[in-house]
Tab-separated table of C-alpha atoms in Angstrom:
chain	number	residue	atom	x	y	z
T	172	MET	CA	0.021	-0.048	-0.007
T	173	ALA	CA	2.896	2.371	0.856
T	174	LYS	CA	4.515	1.751	-2.507
T	175	GLU	CA	1.290	2.257	-4.404
T	176	LYS	CA	0.702	5.553	-2.520
T	177	LYS	CA	4.156	6.862	-3.439
T	178	GLN	CA	3.547	6.035	-6.961
T	179	ASN	CA	0.250	7.917	-7.052
T	180	ILE	CA	1.902	10.928	-5.481
T	181	VAL	CA	4.703	10.873	-7.995
T	182	LYS	CA	2.202	10.622	-10.905
T	183	GLU	CA	0.067	13.600	-9.580
T	184	LEU	CA	3.308	15.559	-9.152
T	185	CYS	CA	4.397	14.727	-12.657
T	186	ASP	CA	0.950	15.709	-14.067
T	187	ASP	CA	1.139	19.028	-12.316
T	188	ILE	CA	4.602	19.745	-13.808
T	189	LYS	CA	3.310	18.784	-17.283
T	190	GLU	CA	0.380	21.117	-16.926
T	191	PHE	CA	2.720	23.879	-15.581
T	192	ALA	CA	4.887	23.316	-18.675
T	193	LYS	CA	1.904	23.738	-21.017
T	194	LYS	CA	0.645	26.896	-19.359
T	195	ASN	CA	4.108	28.521	-19.251
T	196	ASP	CA	5.391	27.584	-22.697
T	197	GLY	CA	5.747	31.133	-23.543
T	198	LEU	CA	8.231	31.675	-20.749
T	199	HIS	CA	10.633	29.020	-22.309
T	200	THR	CA	10.255	26.743	-19.378
T	201	PRO	CA	12.921	23.986	-19.104
T	202	VAL	CA	10.344	21.289	-19.137
T	203	ARG	CA	10.034	20.253	-22.795
T	204	ASN	CA	8.602	16.763	-22.600
T	205	LEU	CA	6.958	14.468	-20.187
T	206	GLN	CA	6.826	11.141	-22.189
T	207	GLU	CA	4.573	8.478	-20.929
T	208	GLN	CA	6.633	5.157	-20.511
T	209	GLU	CA	5.495	1.664	-21.304
T	210	ASP	CA	4.063	1.303	-17.945
T	211	GLU	CA	1.414	3.613	-16.736
T	212	SER	CA	3.157	4.745	-13.524
T	213	GLY	CA	6.557	5.499	-15.091
T	214	TYR	CA	7.349	9.118	-16.154
T	215	ASP	CA	10.611	10.579	-17.608
T	216	LEU	CA	11.208	14.179	-16.686
T	217	LYS	CA	13.715	15.781	-19.128
T	218	LEU	CA	15.268	19.070	-18.074
T	219	ARG	CA	16.891	21.377	-20.621
T	220	GLY	CA	20.643	21.129	-20.367
T	221	LYS	CA	20.331	19.046	-17.130
T	222	PRO	CA	21.434	15.331	-16.922
T	223	LYS	CA	18.848	12.977	-15.461
T	224	PRO	CA	19.460	12.775	-11.666
T	225	LYS	CA	20.774	9.505	-10.461
T	226	ILE	CA	18.534	7.250	-8.663
T	227	SER	CA	19.698	6.833	-5.085
T	228	ASP	CA	16.509	5.557	-3.451
T	229	LEU	CA	14.629	2.787	-5.330
T	230	GLY	CA	11.894	2.555	-2.719
T	231	GLY	CA	9.988	-0.516	-2.037
T	232	ASP	CA	12.201	-3.278	-0.972
T	233	GLY	CA	15.316	-1.152	-1.802
T	234	LYS	CA	16.492	-3.793	-4.589
T	235	GLY	CA	15.069	-1.895	-7.503
T	236	GLY	CA	13.507	-4.961	-8.833
T	237	SER	CA	10.270	-3.149	-10.030
T	238	SER	CA	10.538	-0.703	-13.077
T	239	ASP	CA	7.210	0.924	-11.911
T	240	SER	CA	8.955	2.559	-8.972
T	241	LYS	CA	12.301	3.655	-10.482
T	242	TYR	CA	11.130	7.255	-10.575
T	243	ALA	CA	9.317	7.229	-7.376
T	244	THR	CA	12.287	7.887	-5.138
T	245	THR	CA	12.346	11.016	-2.869
T	246	ASP	CA	15.841	11.851	-4.010
T	247	TYR	CA	14.880	11.926	-7.703
T	248	VAL	CA	11.764	13.881	-7.138
T	249	ASP	CA	13.587	16.394	-4.976
T	250	LYS	CA	16.398	16.889	-7.499
T	251	ALA	CA	14.028	17.176	-10.305
T	252	VAL	CA	11.849	19.790	-8.651
T	253	SER	CA	14.782	21.706	-7.366
T	254	GLY	CA	16.354	21.943	-10.777
T	255	LEU	CA	12.907	23.051	-12.220
T	256	LYS	CA	12.646	25.720	-9.524
T	257	GLU	CA	16.198	27.101	-10.257
T	258	GLU	CA	15.583	27.244	-13.961
T	259	VAL	CA	12.201	28.918	-13.523
T	260	LYS	CA	13.743	31.442	-11.100
T	261	VAL	CA	16.365	32.336	-13.741
T	262	ILE	CA	13.779	32.712	-16.453
T	263	VAL	CA	11.411	34.770	-14.305
T	264	LYS	CA	14.273	36.885	-13.183
T	265	ASP	CA	15.330	37.432	-16.851
T	266	GLU	CA	11.762	38.284	-17.855
T	267	ILE	CA	11.498	40.815	-15.011
T	268	ALA	CA	14.748	42.355	-16.001
T	269	GLN	CA	13.651	42.726	-19.621
T	270	SER	CA	10.237	44.134	-18.542
T	271	GLU	CA	12.063	46.682	-16.337
T	272	ALA	CA	14.419	47.617	-19.149
T	273	ARG	CA	11.418	48.095	-21.479
T	274	MET	CA	9.533	50.278	-18.845
T	275	SER	CA	12.722	52.323	-18.193
T	276	GLN	CA	13.115	53.042	-21.953
T	277	LYS	CA	9.469	54.030	-22.114
T	278	ILE	CA	9.819	56.328	-19.251
T	279	GLU	CA	13.012	57.831	-20.853
T	280	ASP	CA	11.178	58.345	-24.094
T	281	SER	CA	8.351	59.831	-22.398
T	282	GLU	CA	10.377	62.290	-20.442
T	283	VAL	CA	12.216	63.341	-23.643
T	284	ARG	CA	8.872	63.878	-25.386
T	285	MET	CA	7.576	65.863	-22.414
T	286	SER	CA	10.730	67.917	-22.265
T	287	GLN	CA	10.473	68.727	-25.933
T	288	LYS	CA	6.756	69.718	-25.476
T	289	ILE	CA	7.661	71.965	-22.582
T	290	GLU	CA	10.429	73.684	-24.630
T	291	ASP	CA	8.074	74.250	-27.595
T	292	SER	CA	5.470	75.642	-25.271
T	293	GLU	CA	7.857	77.971	-23.578
T	294	ALA	CA	9.118	79.095	-26.952
T	295	ARG	CA	5.546	79.846	-28.134
T	296	MET	CA	4.649	81.714	-24.943
T	297	SER	CA	7.998	83.749	-25.201
T	298	GLN	CA	7.178	84.690	-28.763
T	299	LYS	CA	3.574	85.745	-27.776
T	300	ILE	CA	5.061	87.874	-24.938
T	301	GLU	CA	7.409	89.582	-27.411
T	302	ASP	CA	4.598	90.191	-29.913
T	303	SER	CA	2.368	91.592	-27.118
T	304	GLU	CA	5.143	93.924	-25.840
T	305	ALA	CA	5.759	95.125	-29.414
T	306	ARG	CA	2.130	96.004	-29.810
T	307	MET	CA	1.910	97.826	-26.511
T	308	SER	CA	5.123	99.815	-27.271
T	309	GLN	CA	3.604	100.849	-30.712
T	310	LYS	CA	0.357	101.855	-28.995
T	311	ILE	CA	2.188	104.008	-26.430
T	312	GLU	CA	4.207	105.650	-29.205
T	313	ASP	CA	1.092	106.392	-31.192
T	314	SER	CA	-0.569	107.825	-28.034
T	315	GLU	CA	2.348	109.988	-27.180
T	316	ALA	CA	2.503	111.254	-30.789
T	317	ARG	CA	-1.206	112.204	-30.688
T	318	MET	CA	-0.798	113.937	-27.305
T	319	SER	CA	2.215	115.890	-28.493
T	320	LYS	CA	0.257	117.081	-31.593
T	321	LYS	CA	-2.634	118.162	-29.438
T	322	ILE	CA	-0.267	120.099	-27.051
T	323	GLU	CA	1.409	121.850	-30.082
T	324	GLU	CA	-2.127	122.775	-31.462
T	325	SER	CA	-3.279	124.116	-28.092
T	326	ASN	CA	-0.089	126.095	-27.603
T	327	ALA	CA	-0.471	127.676	-31.055
T	328	THR	CA	-4.150	128.586	-30.373
T	329	MET	CA	-3.152	130.136	-26.996
T	330	MET	CA	-0.326	132.212	-28.544
T	331	GLU	CA	-2.735	133.439	-31.240
T	332	ASN	CA	-5.291	134.514	-28.658
T	333	MET	CA	-2.603	136.181	-26.546
T	334	SER	CA	-1.278	138.076	-29.565
T	335	LYS	CA	-4.632	139.781	-29.851
T	336	PHE	CA	-4.198	141.238	-26.341
T	337	ALA	CA	-0.754	142.415	-26.974
T	338	THR	CA	-1.572	145.180	-29.517
T	339	LYS	CA	-2.098	148.843	-28.633
T	340	GLU	CA	-5.323	149.045	-30.630
T	341	TYR	CA	-6.931	146.230	-28.672
T	342	VAL	CA	-5.948	147.659	-25.391
T	343	ASP	CA	-7.223	151.044	-26.322
T	344	ASN	CA	-10.535	149.747	-27.567
T	345	ALA	CA	-10.806	147.716	-24.355
T	346	LEU	CA	-10.311	150.800	-22.294
T	347	LEU	CA	-12.918	152.843	-24.245
T	348	GLU	CA	-15.470	150.064	-23.853
T	349	SER	CA	-14.726	149.840	-20.129
T	350	GLU	CA	-15.093	153.606	-19.670
T	351	ALA	CA	-18.357	153.683	-21.597
T	352	ARG	CA	-19.680	150.845	-19.503
T	353	ASN	CA	-18.662	152.649	-16.303
T	354	LYS	CA	-20.300	155.911	-17.361
T	355	VAL	CA	-23.512	154.161	-17.972
T	356	PHE	CA	-23.297	152.380	-14.646
T	357	VAL	CA	-22.575	155.632	-12.804
T	358	LYS	CA	-25.413	157.409	-14.529
T	359	GLU	CA	-27.881	154.763	-13.988
T	360	THR	CA	-26.801	154.365	-10.301
T	361	ILE	CA	-26.656	158.136	-9.486
T	362	ALA	CA	-29.788	159.274	-11.300
T	363	PRO	CA	-32.263	157.848	-8.848
T	364	ILE	CA	-30.183	159.303	-5.992
T	365	ILE	CA	-30.205	162.808	-7.570
T	366	VAL	CA	-33.928	162.584	-8.018
T	367	GLU	CA	-34.366	161.569	-4.403
T	368	LEU	CA	-32.140	164.331	-3.201
T	369	ALA	CA	-34.035	166.869	-5.290
T	370	GLU	CA	-37.241	165.818	-3.659
T	371	THR	CA	-35.835	165.907	-0.255
T	372	ARG	CA	-34.399	169.515	-0.873
T	373	LYS	CA	-37.864	170.761	-1.720
T	374	GLU	CA	-39.461	169.277	1.494
T	375	ASN	CA	-36.572	169.951	3.864
T	376	LYS	CA	-35.592	173.571	3.636
T	377	GLU	CA	-33.192	173.375	6.664
T	378	ASN	CA	-30.916	171.128	4.759
T	379	LYS	CA	-31.194	173.016	1.513
T	380	LYS	CA	-27.695	174.317	1.475
T	381	THR	CA	-26.166	170.879	2.290
T	382	LEU	CA	-28.221	169.196	-0.476
T	383	ASP	CA	-27.426	171.958	-3.027
T	384	LYS	CA	-23.720	171.288	-2.188
T	385	ILE	CA	-24.057	167.681	-2.728
T	386	LEU	CA	-25.927	168.009	-6.001
T	387	GLY	CA	-23.294	170.461	-7.201
T	388	LEU	CA	-20.479	167.919	-6.553
T	389	ILE	CA	-22.338	165.241	-8.398
T	390	GLU	CA	-23.017	167.467	-11.346
T	391	GLU	CA	-19.390	168.436	-11.434
T	392	LEU	CA	-18.385	164.750	-11.330
T	393	ASN	CA	-20.516	163.995	-14.226
T	394	LYS	CA	-19.119	166.747	-16.294
T	395	LYS	CA	-15.563	165.353	-15.879
T	396	LYS	CA	-16.630	161.974	-17.043
């Protein structure tokens, strides 16, 4: 019973290894062939580049008389599985290294593209800033030119107006007009007062001399004007 149980365990293990080899064929696993032998319980595990492990434990009665149990020894299975693990580790490590190399290259390429895009963007923004500054400078120059022209025109108009006041004829005419306006103002202002004083003189005989004197002065003043 013990011998049969060991054979079943080995058969299950070999089946698992064969299934593993089928699923991981893309990883170039070292397991290339699990050939069924003449008898149903015998399996030959071939490892790439590895010699078949020597059988040190024949199992059963220890004489190796049965061909059914020649691959069912603990030593054989341990060495086979150990060799498989080592080669799988190497393959997986190599695949990881290649994947990391590809990812590193992709990251470098992405960084190069992003750096180029940033440089292009900065160049475009710099050009836009330069164009904007040029437009603003031109607008400022145009505005200053317009303001200078307006100031010149205003100065010319002011000088022309001032030149009118600088002539003797203009000043004389202005004085005559002013005197005429003053005479009219004085006449219009004093006339009612004279009338009122005359009426008062008639009614108030006591102050007649004083009022006559005042009226005389006013009349004299009007004559001088």
